[in-house]
Amino acid sequence: MAEPEVTVRKAGKDNVDVVLENMDLSLVNSMRRVFLSEIPTVAIDLVEVEANTSVLADEFLSHRLGLIPLDSSLANELEYTRDCDCEIYCDKCSVVLTLNAVCNTDSTLDVYSSDINVAVPARSDDSIGRPIQSSTDERGILIARLRKNQELRVKCIAKKGIAKEHAKWSPCSGIAFEYDPWNKLKHTDLWYEVDADKEWPKSKNCDYEEPPNLHDKFDYNAVPRKFYMNVETTGQLKPDVVFERGIHVLETKLAEIALALSKAEEETDW
Amino acid sequence: MNAPDRFELFLLPDGVEKVTVSPDQRMPNAAFIKFEREDHTLGNMLVKQLQQDPRVLYAAYKVEHPLFANFVMRVQTEDGYTPRDALKNACQTLIVQLKIISRKFKEGYSVMSMLE
């Protein structure tokens, strides 16, 4: 098989569009699966509610807080709490965030994710755990709305984790994945009323491949070789970082297996 | 409730081997390999790579039960080649491919982000 080829079609702020060639479907699918669920990021995992007089229940609020994307570019510097020496959490394995809001006016007060502060930015770079700010909306995500005299006083502990444990740790909001846009391989059976060609819209990826020739015989030996992938992130990690770290996670997985096999070989004569 | 903890999907408990190789008693050069705390991400990728190997006669895997985070792979090879070596080679080949993909992606991305 020829060497794998990678073409980056678009490098956006929170998405990257790539075309991958000369590799197996299974490999690209594994990459997709790892990007979605096995890249470590940081998310709020513990919430200590000191005061909550809003209309939202504590657990409801905690759930909302957990889903807020936090900057995870330095997530690799953080330990997993389960590997850490501390009992519940410490500086090595967590980032403490605080949210304090009181409404003193007659109008409602909106509490946004930009109101969350990193309590102790003790680390070399204080970007870790900071709620993501998109350029279009400076205030961030709406967490709660407070009426007069309602108060929120919350301490949040953000921890490192992967999306296999909870989807809040997923750095990807979605991955578009396509191969064989002309359906030459007949992996898809398109439903139709009269004519499938007319009723189904063509994918934009069709421009990158030769249309099928009507008189060609079906090639039953053909395998997919060109894959179109668009990785969209939640902002926790930059899309190129998702790509690189995802591949690294896969490499580590394979290396771990190779190592375990060598180890098992030494122990048995088989 | 009695739902299993989510981290049981990927955290290898103490005393559990990551991979266990046991020979197939019925024929030579064949083995069942059990992978603990892994899923289709690894299984499918490895099996497809093994099937590319001309000296591998048979390679397939199954996830025996959806609630248990493990899968069993059966590999049969030609004489003078062991399933274990076949697996190691498959791992190596995949790592090399991933390294190439990673390198080419970095190159392509830096060019593309300069343009935009």
mmCIF file of N, CA and C in Angstrom, chain A residues 67-186:
data_model
loop_
_atom_site.group_PDB
_atom_site.id
_atom_site.type_symbol
_atom_site.label_atom_id
_atom_site.label_comp_id
_atom_site.label_asym_id
_atom_site.label_seq_id
_atom_site.Cartn_x
_atom_site.Cartn_y
_atom_site.Cartn_z
ATOM 1 N N LEU A 67 -20.916 20.758 32.081
ATOM 2 C CA LEU A 67 -20.892 20.750 30.618
ATOM 3 C C LEU A 67 -20.193 21.970 30.008
ATOM 4 N N ILE A 68 -19.788 22.922 30.838
ATOM 5 C CA ILE A 68 -19.123 24.117 30.305
ATOM 6 C C ILE A 68 -17.718 23.775 29.822
ATOM 7 N N PRO A 69 -17.394 24.064 28.567
ATOM 8 C CA PRO A 69 -16.043 23.751 28.081
ATOM 9 C C PRO A 69 -14.983 24.625 28.743
ATOM 10 N N LEU A 70 -13.954 23.972 29.251
ATOM 11 C CA LEU A 70 -12.839 24.687 29.878
ATOM 12 C C LEU A 70 -11.577 24.474 29.051
ATOM 13 N N ASP A 71 -10.717 25.467 29.067
ATOM 14 C CA ASP A 71 -9.461 25.384 28.314
ATOM 15 C C ASP A 71 -8.640 24.188 28.789
ATOM 16 N N SER A 72 -8.337 23.266 27.861
ATOM 17 C CA SER A 72 -7.635 22.037 28.240
ATOM 18 C C SER A 72 -6.311 21.875 27.514
ATOM 19 N N SER A 73 -5.799 22.962 26.934
ATOM 20 C CA SER A 73 -4.563 22.800 26.154
ATOM 21 C C SER A 73 -3.418 22.296 27.023
ATOM 22 N N LEU A 74 -3.498 22.556 28.338
ATOM 23 C CA LEU A 74 -2.430 22.074 29.214
ATOM 24 C C LEU A 74 -2.879 20.872 30.038
ATOM 25 N N ALA A 75 -3.930 20.192 29.590
ATOM 26 C CA ALA A 75 -4.486 19.066 30.362
ATOM 27 C C ALA A 75 -3.439 18.005 30.651
ATOM 28 N N ASN A 76 -2.438 17.875 29.776
ATOM 29 C CA ASN A 76 -1.433 16.825 29.991
ATOM 30 C C ASN A 76 -0.565 17.096 31.205
ATOM 31 N N GLU A 77 -0.531 18.347 31.683
ATOM 32 C CA GLU A 77 0.258 18.671 32.878
ATOM 33 C C GLU A 77 -0.444 18.221 34.147
ATOM 34 N N LEU A 78 -1.738 17.944 34.011
ATOM 35 C CA LEU A 78 -2.537 17.579 35.176
ATOM 36 C C LEU A 78 -2.529 16.060 35.365
ATOM 37 N N GLU A 79 -2.553 15.648 36.636
ATOM 38 C CA GLU A 79 -2.674 14.217 36.940
ATOM 39 C C GLU A 79 -4.151 13.831 36.919
ATOM 40 N N TYR A 80 -4.411 12.525 36.771
ATOM 41 C CA TYR A 80 -5.752 12.045 37.062
ATOM 42 C C TYR A 80 -5.863 11.961 38.581
ATOM 43 N N THR A 81 -7.036 12.305 39.135
ATOM 44 C CA THR A 81 -7.181 12.259 40.588
ATOM 45 C C THR A 81 -6.929 10.854 41.123
ATOM 46 N N ARG A 82 -7.327 9.835 40.342
ATOM 47 C CA ARG A 82 -7.141 8.458 40.812
ATOM 48 C C ARG A 82 -5.665 8.076 40.912
ATOM 49 N N ASP A 83 -4.796 8.761 40.135
ATOM 50 C CA ASP A 83 -3.361 8.481 40.194
ATOM 51 C C ASP A 83 -2.646 9.385 41.181
ATOM 52 N N CYS A 84 -3.364 10.349 41.733
ATOM 53 C CA CYS A 84 -2.739 11.370 42.574
ATOM 54 C C CYS A 84 -2.681 10.881 44.028
ATOM 55 N N ASP A 85 -1.725 11.432 44.793
ATOM 56 C CA ASP A 85 -1.561 11.013 46.181
ATOM 57 C C ASP A 85 -2.640 11.592 47.097
ATOM 58 N N CYS A 86 -3.267 12.662 46.662
ATOM 59 C CA CYS A 86 -4.204 13.358 47.541
ATOM 60 C C CYS A 86 -5.488 12.547 47.729
ATOM 61 N N GLU A 87 -6.317 13.003 48.681
ATOM 62 C CA GLU A 87 -7.519 12.230 48.973
ATOM 63 C C GLU A 87 -8.699 12.582 48.083
ATOM 64 N N ILE A 88 -9.018 13.862 48.017
ATOM 65 C CA ILE A 88 -10.161 14.248 47.176
ATOM 66 C C ILE A 88 -9.688 15.024 45.947
ATOM 67 N N TYR A 89 -8.957 16.086 46.191
ATOM 68 C CA TYR A 89 -8.369 16.827 45.074
ATOM 69 C C TYR A 89 -7.249 17.709 45.599
ATOM 70 N N CYS A 90 -6.321 18.067 44.707
ATOM 71 C CA CYS A 90 -5.243 18.977 45.082
ATOM 72 C C CYS A 90 -4.797 19.733 43.841
ATOM 73 N N ASP A 91 -3.788 20.559 43.983
ATOM 74 C CA ASP A 91 -3.322 21.381 42.858
ATOM 75 C C ASP A 91 -2.811 20.547 41.692
ATOM 76 N N LYS A 92 -2.272 19.364 42.016
ATOM 77 C CA LYS A 92 -1.665 18.551 40.963
ATOM 78 C C LYS A 92 -2.701 17.930 40.047
ATOM 79 N N CYS A 93 -3.909 17.691 40.586
ATOM 80 C CA CYS A 93 -4.888 16.949 39.804
ATOM 81 C C CYS A 93 -6.177 17.725 39.564
ATOM 82 N N SER A 94 -6.208 18.992 39.949
ATOM 83 C CA SER A 94 -7.471 19.708 39.734
ATOM 84 C C SER A 94 -7.258 21.207 39.611
ATOM 85 N N VAL A 95 -8.273 21.867 39.115
ATOM 86 C CA VAL A 95 -8.279 23.316 39.035
ATOM 87 C C VAL A 95 -9.534 23.778 39.772
ATOM 88 N N VAL A 96 -9.377 24.714 40.688
ATOM 89 C CA VAL A 96 -10.535 25.187 41.449
ATOM 90 C C VAL A 96 -11.084 26.450 40.798
ATOM 91 N N LEU A 97 -12.385 26.458 40.597
ATOM 92 C CA LEU A 97 -13.046 27.618 39.993
ATOM 93 C C LEU A 97 -14.123 28.104 40.943
ATOM 94 N N THR A 98 -14.377 29.392 40.921
ATOM 95 C CA THR A 98 -15.438 29.922 41.780
ATOM 96 C C THR A 98 -16.443 30.691 40.950
ATOM 97 N N LEU A 99 -17.667 30.652 41.421
ATOM 98 C CA LEU A 99 -18.724 31.427 40.778
ATOM 99 C C LEU A 99 -19.523 32.120 41.874
ATOM 100 N N ASN A 100 -19.472 33.434 41.898
ATOM 101 C CA ASN A 100 -20.219 34.203 42.887
ATOM 102 C C ASN A 100 -21.087 35.220 42.161
ATOM 103 N N ALA A 101 -22.372 35.175 42.429
ATOM 104 C CA ALA A 101 -23.264 36.150 41.795
ATOM 105 C C ALA A 101 -24.437 36.430 42.718
ATOM 106 N N VAL A 102 -24.740 37.693 42.912
ATOM 107 C CA VAL A 102 -25.912 38.108 43.684
ATOM 108 C C VAL A 102 -26.659 39.126 42.843
ATOM 109 N N CYS A 103 -27.973 38.998 42.847
ATOM 110 C CA CYS A 103 -28.752 39.981 42.115
ATOM 111 C C CYS A 103 -29.298 41.023 43.100
ATOM 112 N N ASN A 104 -28.918 42.279 42.902
ATOM 113 C CA ASN A 104 -29.388 43.331 43.808
ATOM 114 C C ASN A 104 -30.389 44.267 43.141
ATOM 115 N N THR A 105 -30.601 44.062 41.886
ATOM 116 C CA THR A 105 -31.475 44.997 41.160
ATOM 117 C C THR A 105 -32.844 44.380 40.934
ATOM 118 N N ASP A 106 -33.777 45.228 40.474
ATOM 119 C CA ASP A 106 -35.122 44.732 40.215
ATOM 120 C C ASP A 106 -35.180 43.885 38.950
ATOM 121 N N SER A 107 -34.257 44.145 38.038
ATOM 122 C CA SER A 107 -34.251 43.336 36.812
ATOM 123 C C SER A 107 -33.466 42.042 37.057
ATOM 124 N N THR A 108 -33.722 41.039 36.222
ATOM 125 C CA THR A 108 -33.033 39.761 36.416
ATOM 126 C C THR A 108 -31.557 39.883 36.046
ATOM 127 N N LEU A 109 -30.753 39.110 36.766
ATOM 128 C CA LEU A 109 -29.315 39.094 36.494
ATOM 129 C C LEU A 109 -28.972 37.790 35.782
ATOM 130 N N ASP A 110 -28.318 37.912 34.644
ATOM 131 C CA ASP A 110 -27.900 36.719 33.919
ATOM 132 C C ASP A 110 -26.495 36.324 34.357
ATOM 133 N N VAL A 111 -26.341 35.052 34.685
ATOM 134 C CA VAL A 111 -25.018 34.564 35.085
ATOM 135 C C VAL A 111 -24.439 33.762 33.921
ATOM 136 N N TYR A 112 -23.279 34.181 33.463
ATOM 137 C CA TYR A 112 -22.662 33.550 32.294
ATOM 138 C C TYR A 112 -21.389 32.801 32.693
ATOM 139 N N SER A 113 -20.939 31.953 31.784
ATOM 140 C CA SER A 113 -19.723 31.186 32.071
ATOM 141 C C SER A 113 -18.515 32.112 32.224
ATOM 142 N N SER A 114 -18.578 33.313 31.666
ATOM 143 C CA SER A 114 -17.458 34.253 31.831
ATOM 144 C C SER A 114 -17.388 34.783 33.264
ATOM 145 N N ASP A 115 -18.430 34.558 34.065
ATOM 146 C CA ASP A 115 -18.402 34.984 35.470
ATOM 147 C C ASP A 115 -17.654 33.989 36.348
ATOM 148 N N ILE A 116 -17.301 32.832 35.791
ATOM 149 C CA ILE A 116 -16.541 31.841 36.556
ATOM 150 C C ILE A 116 -15.069 32.251 36.558
ATOM 151 N N ASN A 117 -14.466 32.219 37.745
ATOM 152 C CA ASN A 117 -13.057 32.595 37.835
ATOM 153 C C ASN A 117 -12.213 31.408 38.284
ATOM 154 N N VAL A 118 -11.004 31.337 37.740
ATOM 155 C CA VAL A 118 -10.059 30.336 38.230
ATOM 156 C C VAL A 118 -9.543 30.845 39.567
ATOM 157 N N ALA A 119 -9.756 30.055 40.627
ATOM 158 C CA ALA A 119 -9.469 30.542 41.982
ATOM 159 C C ALA A 119 -7.978 30.738 42.208
ATOM 160 N N VAL A 120 -7.195 29.707 41.967
ATOM 161 C CA VAL A 120 -5.751 29.808 42.216
ATOM 162 C C VAL A 120 -4.992 29.498 40.925
ATOM 163 N N PRO A 121 -4.643 30.498 40.161
ATOM 164 C CA PRO A 121 -3.857 30.202 38.952
ATOM 165 C C PRO A 121 -2.398 29.984 39.318
ATOM 166 N N ALA A 122 -2.155 28.899 40.059
ATOM 167 C CA ALA A 122 -0.808 28.669 40.588
ATOM 168 C C ALA A 122 0.130 28.106 39.527
ATOM 169 N N ARG A 123 -0.453 27.515 38.501
ATOM 170 C CA ARG A 123 0.334 26.842 37.489
ATOM 171 C C ARG A 123 1.141 27.828 36.640
ATOM 172 N N SER A 124 2.110 27.305 35.913
ATOM 173 C CA SER A 124 2.982 28.137 35.083
ATOM 174 C C SER A 124 2.161 29.029 34.146
ATOM 175 N N ASP A 125 1.132 28.436 33.578
ATOM 176 C CA ASP A 125 0.272 29.182 32.670
ATOM 177 C C ASP A 125 -1.129 29.074 33.259
ATOM 178 N N ASP A 126 -1.825 30.190 33.406
ATOM 179 C CA ASP A 126 -3.129 30.096 34.068
ATOM 180 C C ASP A 126 -4.256 29.819 33.077
ATOM 181 N N SER A 127 -3.915 29.426 31.838
ATOM 182 C CA SER A 127 -4.984 29.180 30.864
ATOM 183 C C SER A 127 -5.776 27.928 31.213
ATOM 184 N N ILE A 128 -5.159 26.996 31.933
ATOM 185 C CA ILE A 128 -5.828 25.729 32.184
ATOM 186 C C ILE A 128 -7.075 25.932 33.047
ATOM 187 N N GLY A 129 -8.178 25.346 32.591
ATOM 188 C CA GLY A 129 -9.423 25.418 33.336
ATOM 189 C C GLY A 129 -10.228 26.690 33.109
ATOM 190 N N ARG A 130 -9.702 27.623 32.329
ATOM 191 C CA ARG A 130 -10.456 28.855 32.090
ATOM 192 C C ARG A 130 -11.627 28.562 31.153
ATOM 193 N N PRO A 131 -12.838 29.069 31.490
ATOM 194 C CA PRO A 131 -13.959 28.820 30.581
ATOM 195 C C PRO A 131 -13.677 29.423 29.201
ATOM 196 N N ILE A 132 -14.064 28.678 28.172
ATOM 197 C CA ILE A 132 -13.786 29.097 26.802
ATOM 198 C C ILE A 132 -14.617 30.316 26.430
ATOM 199 N N GLN A 133 -13.949 31.294 25.837
ATOM 200 C CA GLN A 133 -14.642 32.483 25.348
ATOM 201 C C GLN A 133 -14.600 32.465 23.829
ATOM 202 N N SER A 134 -15.755 32.442 23.206
ATOM 203 C CA SER A 134 -15.724 32.545 21.747
ATOM 204 C C SER A 134 -15.775 34.020 21.381
ATOM 205 N N SER A 135 -15.196 34.345 20.245
ATOM 206 C CA SER A 135 -15.085 35.755 19.876
ATOM 207 C C SER A 135 -16.456 36.376 19.601
ATOM 208 N N THR A 136 -17.416 35.547 19.165
ATOM 209 C CA THR A 136 -18.720 36.098 18.812
ATOM 210 C C THR A 136 -19.549 36.460 20.035
ATOM 211 N N ASP A 137 -19.355 35.737 21.119
ATOM 212 C CA ASP A 137 -20.156 35.997 22.302
ATOM 213 C C ASP A 137 -19.232 36.125 23.509
ATOM 214 N N GLU A 138 -18.988 37.376 23.921
ATOM 215 C CA GLU A 138 -17.987 37.605 24.956
ATOM 216 C C GLU A 138 -18.410 37.087 26.320
ATOM 217 N N ARG A 139 -19.721 36.999 26.550
ATOM 218 C CA ARG A 139 -20.146 36.618 27.891
ATOM 219 C C ARG A 139 -20.144 35.107 28.106
ATOM 220 N N GLY A 140 -20.089 34.369 27.039
ATOM 221 C CA GLY A 140 -20.035 32.918 27.188
ATOM 222 C C GLY A 140 -21.410 32.288 27.275
ATOM 223 N N ILE A 141 -21.488 31.210 28.030
ATOM 224 C CA ILE A 141 -22.713 30.413 28.090
ATOM 225 C C ILE A 141 -23.575 30.865 29.264
ATOM 226 N N LEU A 142 -24.867 30.980 29.049
ATOM 227 C CA LEU A 142 -25.788 31.350 30.124
ATOM 228 C C LEU A 142 -25.969 30.166 31.072
ATOM 229 N N ILE A 143 -25.658 30.379 32.353
ATOM 230 C CA ILE A 143 -25.776 29.285 33.323
ATOM 231 C C ILE A 143 -27.104 29.372 34.066
ATOM 232 N N ALA A 144 -27.432 30.574 34.568
ATOM 233 C CA ALA A 144 -28.664 30.745 35.355
ATOM 234 C C ALA A 144 -29.103 32.199 35.281
ATOM 235 N N ARG A 145 -30.350 32.449 35.659
ATOM 236 C CA ARG A 145 -30.841 33.834 35.735
ATOM 237 C C ARG A 145 -31.340 34.050 37.153
ATOM 238 N N LEU A 146 -30.893 35.132 37.763
ATOM 239 C CA LEU A 146 -31.228 35.389 39.167
ATOM 240 C C LEU A 146 -32.224 36.544 39.280
ATOM 241 N N ARG A 147 -33.194 36.378 40.183
ATOM 242 C CA ARG A 147 -34.135 37.443 40.481
ATOM 243 C C ARG A 147 -33.582 38.240 41.657
ATOM 244 N N LYS A 148 -34.237 39.309 42.028
ATOM 245 C CA LYS A 148 -33.730 40.137 43.121
ATOM 246 C C LYS A 148 -33.555 39.317 44.402
ATOM 247 N N ASN A 149 -32.404 39.503 45.044
ATOM 248 C CA ASN A 149 -32.039 38.840 46.300
ATOM 249 C C ASN A 149 -31.679 37.359 46.156
ATOM 250 N N GLN A 150 -31.650 36.857 44.943
ATOM 251 C CA GLN A 150 -31.193 35.474 44.759
ATOM 252 C C GLN A 150 -29.671 35.476 44.626
ATOM 253 N N GLU A 151 -29.086 34.392 45.071
ATOM 254 C CA GLU A 151 -27.628 34.361 45.119
ATOM 255 C C GLU A 151 -27.084 33.005 44.675
ATOM 256 N N LEU A 152 -25.900 33.054 44.096
ATOM 257 C CA LEU A 152 -25.178 31.829 43.740
ATOM 258 C C LEU A 152 -23.777 31.954 44.308
ATOM 259 N N ARG A 153 -23.380 31.002 45.127
ATOM 260 C CA ARG A 153 -22.001 30.993 45.626
ATOM 261 C C ARG A 153 -21.522 29.551 45.519
ATOM 262 N N VAL A 154 -20.696 29.294 44.534
ATOM 263 C CA VAL A 154 -20.362 27.913 44.192
ATOM 264 C C VAL A 154 -18.857 27.766 44.016
ATOM 265 N N LYS A 155 -18.341 26.645 44.523
ATOM 266 C CA LYS A 155 -16.935 26.310 44.284
ATOM 267 C C LYS A 155 -16.913 25.075 43.392
ATOM 268 N N CYS A 156 -16.233 25.181 42.265
ATOM 269 C CA CYS A 156 -16.217 24.069 41.308
ATOM 270 C C CYS A 156 -14.814 23.493 41.231
ATOM 271 N N ILE A 157 -14.722 22.186 41.211
ATOM 272 C CA ILE A 157 -13.425 21.546 41.072
ATOM 273 C C ILE A 157 -13.384 20.840 39.720
ATOM 274 N N ALA A 158 -12.501 21.344 38.861
ATOM 275 C CA ALA A 158 -12.379 20.758 37.531
ATOM 276 C C ALA A 158 -11.295 19.705 37.545
ATOM 277 N N LYS A 159 -11.582 18.578 36.907
ATOM 278 C CA LYS A 159 -10.623 17.480 36.888
ATOM 279 C C LYS A 159 -10.370 17.005 35.467
ATOM 280 N N LYS A 160 -9.293 16.246 35.345
ATOM 281 C CA LYS A 160 -8.959 15.684 34.041
ATOM 282 C C LYS A 160 -9.731 14.379 33.843
ATOM 283 N N GLY A 161 -10.178 14.132 32.649
ATOM 284 C CA GLY A 161 -10.890 12.888 32.375
ATOM 285 C C GLY A 161 -11.012 12.651 30.885
ATOM 286 N N ILE A 162 -11.590 11.523 30.506
ATOM 287 C CA ILE A 162 -11.851 11.254 29.096
ATOM 288 C C ILE A 162 -13.340 10.995 28.898
ATOM 289 N N ALA A 163 -13.776 11.155 27.642
ATOM 290 C CA ALA A 163 -15.211 11.120 27.352
ATOM 291 C C ALA A 163 -15.808 9.722 27.470
ATOM 292 N N LYS A 164 -14.965 8.697 27.646
ATOM 293 C CA LYS A 164 -15.537 7.370 27.876
ATOM 294 C C LYS A 164 -16.230 7.341 29.229
ATOM 295 N N GLU A 165 -15.762 8.200 30.140
ATOM 296 C CA GLU A 165 -16.364 8.267 31.467
ATOM 297 C C GLU A 165 -17.600 9.167 31.446
ATOM 298 N N HIS A 166 -17.483 10.321 30.822
ATOM 299 C CA HIS A 166 -18.616 11.233 30.704
ATOM 300 C C HIS A 166 -18.395 12.116 29.480
ATOM 301 N N ALA A 167 -19.467 12.348 28.725
ATOM 302 C CA ALA A 167 -19.350 13.085 27.465
ATOM 303 C C ALA A 167 -18.867 14.519 27.660
ATOM 304 N N LYS A 168 -18.943 15.035 28.889
ATOM 305 C CA LYS A 168 -18.479 16.413 29.103
ATOM 306 C C LYS A 168 -16.984 16.555 28.832
ATOM 307 N N TRP A 169 -16.255 15.437 28.863
ATOM 308 C CA TRP A 169 -14.815 15.491 28.613
ATOM 309 C C TRP A 169 -14.471 15.362 27.137
ATOM 310 N N SER A 170 -15.477 15.303 26.283
ATOM 311 C CA SER A 170 -15.173 15.143 24.863
ATOM 312 C C SER A 170 -14.722 16.470 24.255
ATOM 313 N N PRO A 171 -13.555 16.490 23.580
ATOM 314 C CA PRO A 171 -13.117 17.735 22.971
ATOM 315 C C PRO A 171 -13.831 18.023 21.647
ATOM 316 N N CYS A 172 -14.588 17.045 21.150
ATOM 317 C CA CYS A 172 -15.238 17.207 19.850
ATOM 318 C C CYS A 172 -16.748 17.335 20.004
ATOM 319 N N SER A 173 -17.317 18.307 19.325
ATOM 320 C CA SER A 173 -18.773 18.385 19.313
ATOM 321 C C SER A 173 -19.321 17.525 18.188
ATOM 322 N N GLY A 174 -18.495 17.248 17.210
ATOM 323 C CA GLY A 174 -18.950 16.381 16.136
ATOM 324 C C GLY A 174 -17.839 16.132 15.147
ATOM 325 N N ILE A 175 -17.917 14.985 14.474
ATOM 326 C CA ILE A 175 -16.946 14.704 13.418
ATOM 327 C C ILE A 175 -17.715 14.262 12.185
ATOM 328 N N ALA A 176 -17.569 15.017 11.112
ATOM 329 C CA ALA A 176 -18.168 14.605 9.849
ATOM 330 C C ALA A 176 -17.226 13.602 9.203
ATOM 331 N N PHE A 177 -17.785 12.516 8.704
ATOM 332 C CA PHE A 177 -16.948 11.438 8.188
ATOM 333 C C PHE A 177 -17.610 10.878 6.936
ATOM 334 N N GLU A 178 -16.879 10.838 5.843
ATOM 335 C CA GLU A 178 -17.468 10.316 4.617
ATOM 336 C C GLU A 178 -16.408 9.651 3.752
ATOM 337 N N TYR A 179 -16.816 8.625 3.027
ATOM 338 C CA TYR A 179 -15.964 8.086 1.978
ATOM 339 C C TYR A 179 -16.852 7.672 0.819
ATOM 340 N N ASP A 180 -16.250 7.530 -0.343
ATOM 341 C CA ASP A 180 -16.978 7.107 -1.530
ATOM 342 C C ASP A 180 -18.270 7.921 -1.743
ATOM 343 N N PRO A 181 -18.149 9.236 -1.978
ATOM 344 C CA PRO A 181 -19.363 10.066 -2.094
ATOM 345 C C PRO A 181 -20.272 9.663 -3.260
ATOM 346 N N TRP A 182 -19.727 9.033 -4.274
ATOM 347 C CA TRP A 182 -20.569 8.605 -5.409
ATOM 348 C C TRP A 182 -21.212 7.242 -5.152
ATOM 349 N N ASN A 183 -20.912 6.638 -4.031
ATOM 350 C CA ASN A 183 -21.446 5.327 -3.695
ATOM 351 C C ASN A 183 -21.101 4.265 -4.737
ATOM 352 N N LYS A 184 -19.884 4.344 -5.252
ATOM 353 C CA LYS A 184 -19.456 3.361 -6.248
ATOM 354 C C LYS A 184 -19.297 1.980 -5.624
ATOM 355 N N LEU A 185 -18.960 1.957 -4.355
ATOM 356 C CA LEU A 185 -18.723 0.679 -3.680
ATOM 357 C C LEU A 185 -20.024 0.027 -3.233
ATOM 358 N N LYS A 186 -21.116 0.772 -3.352
ATOM 359 C CA LYS A 186 -22.447 0.272 -2.954
ATOM 360 C C LYS A 186 -22.499 -0.121 -1.480
#
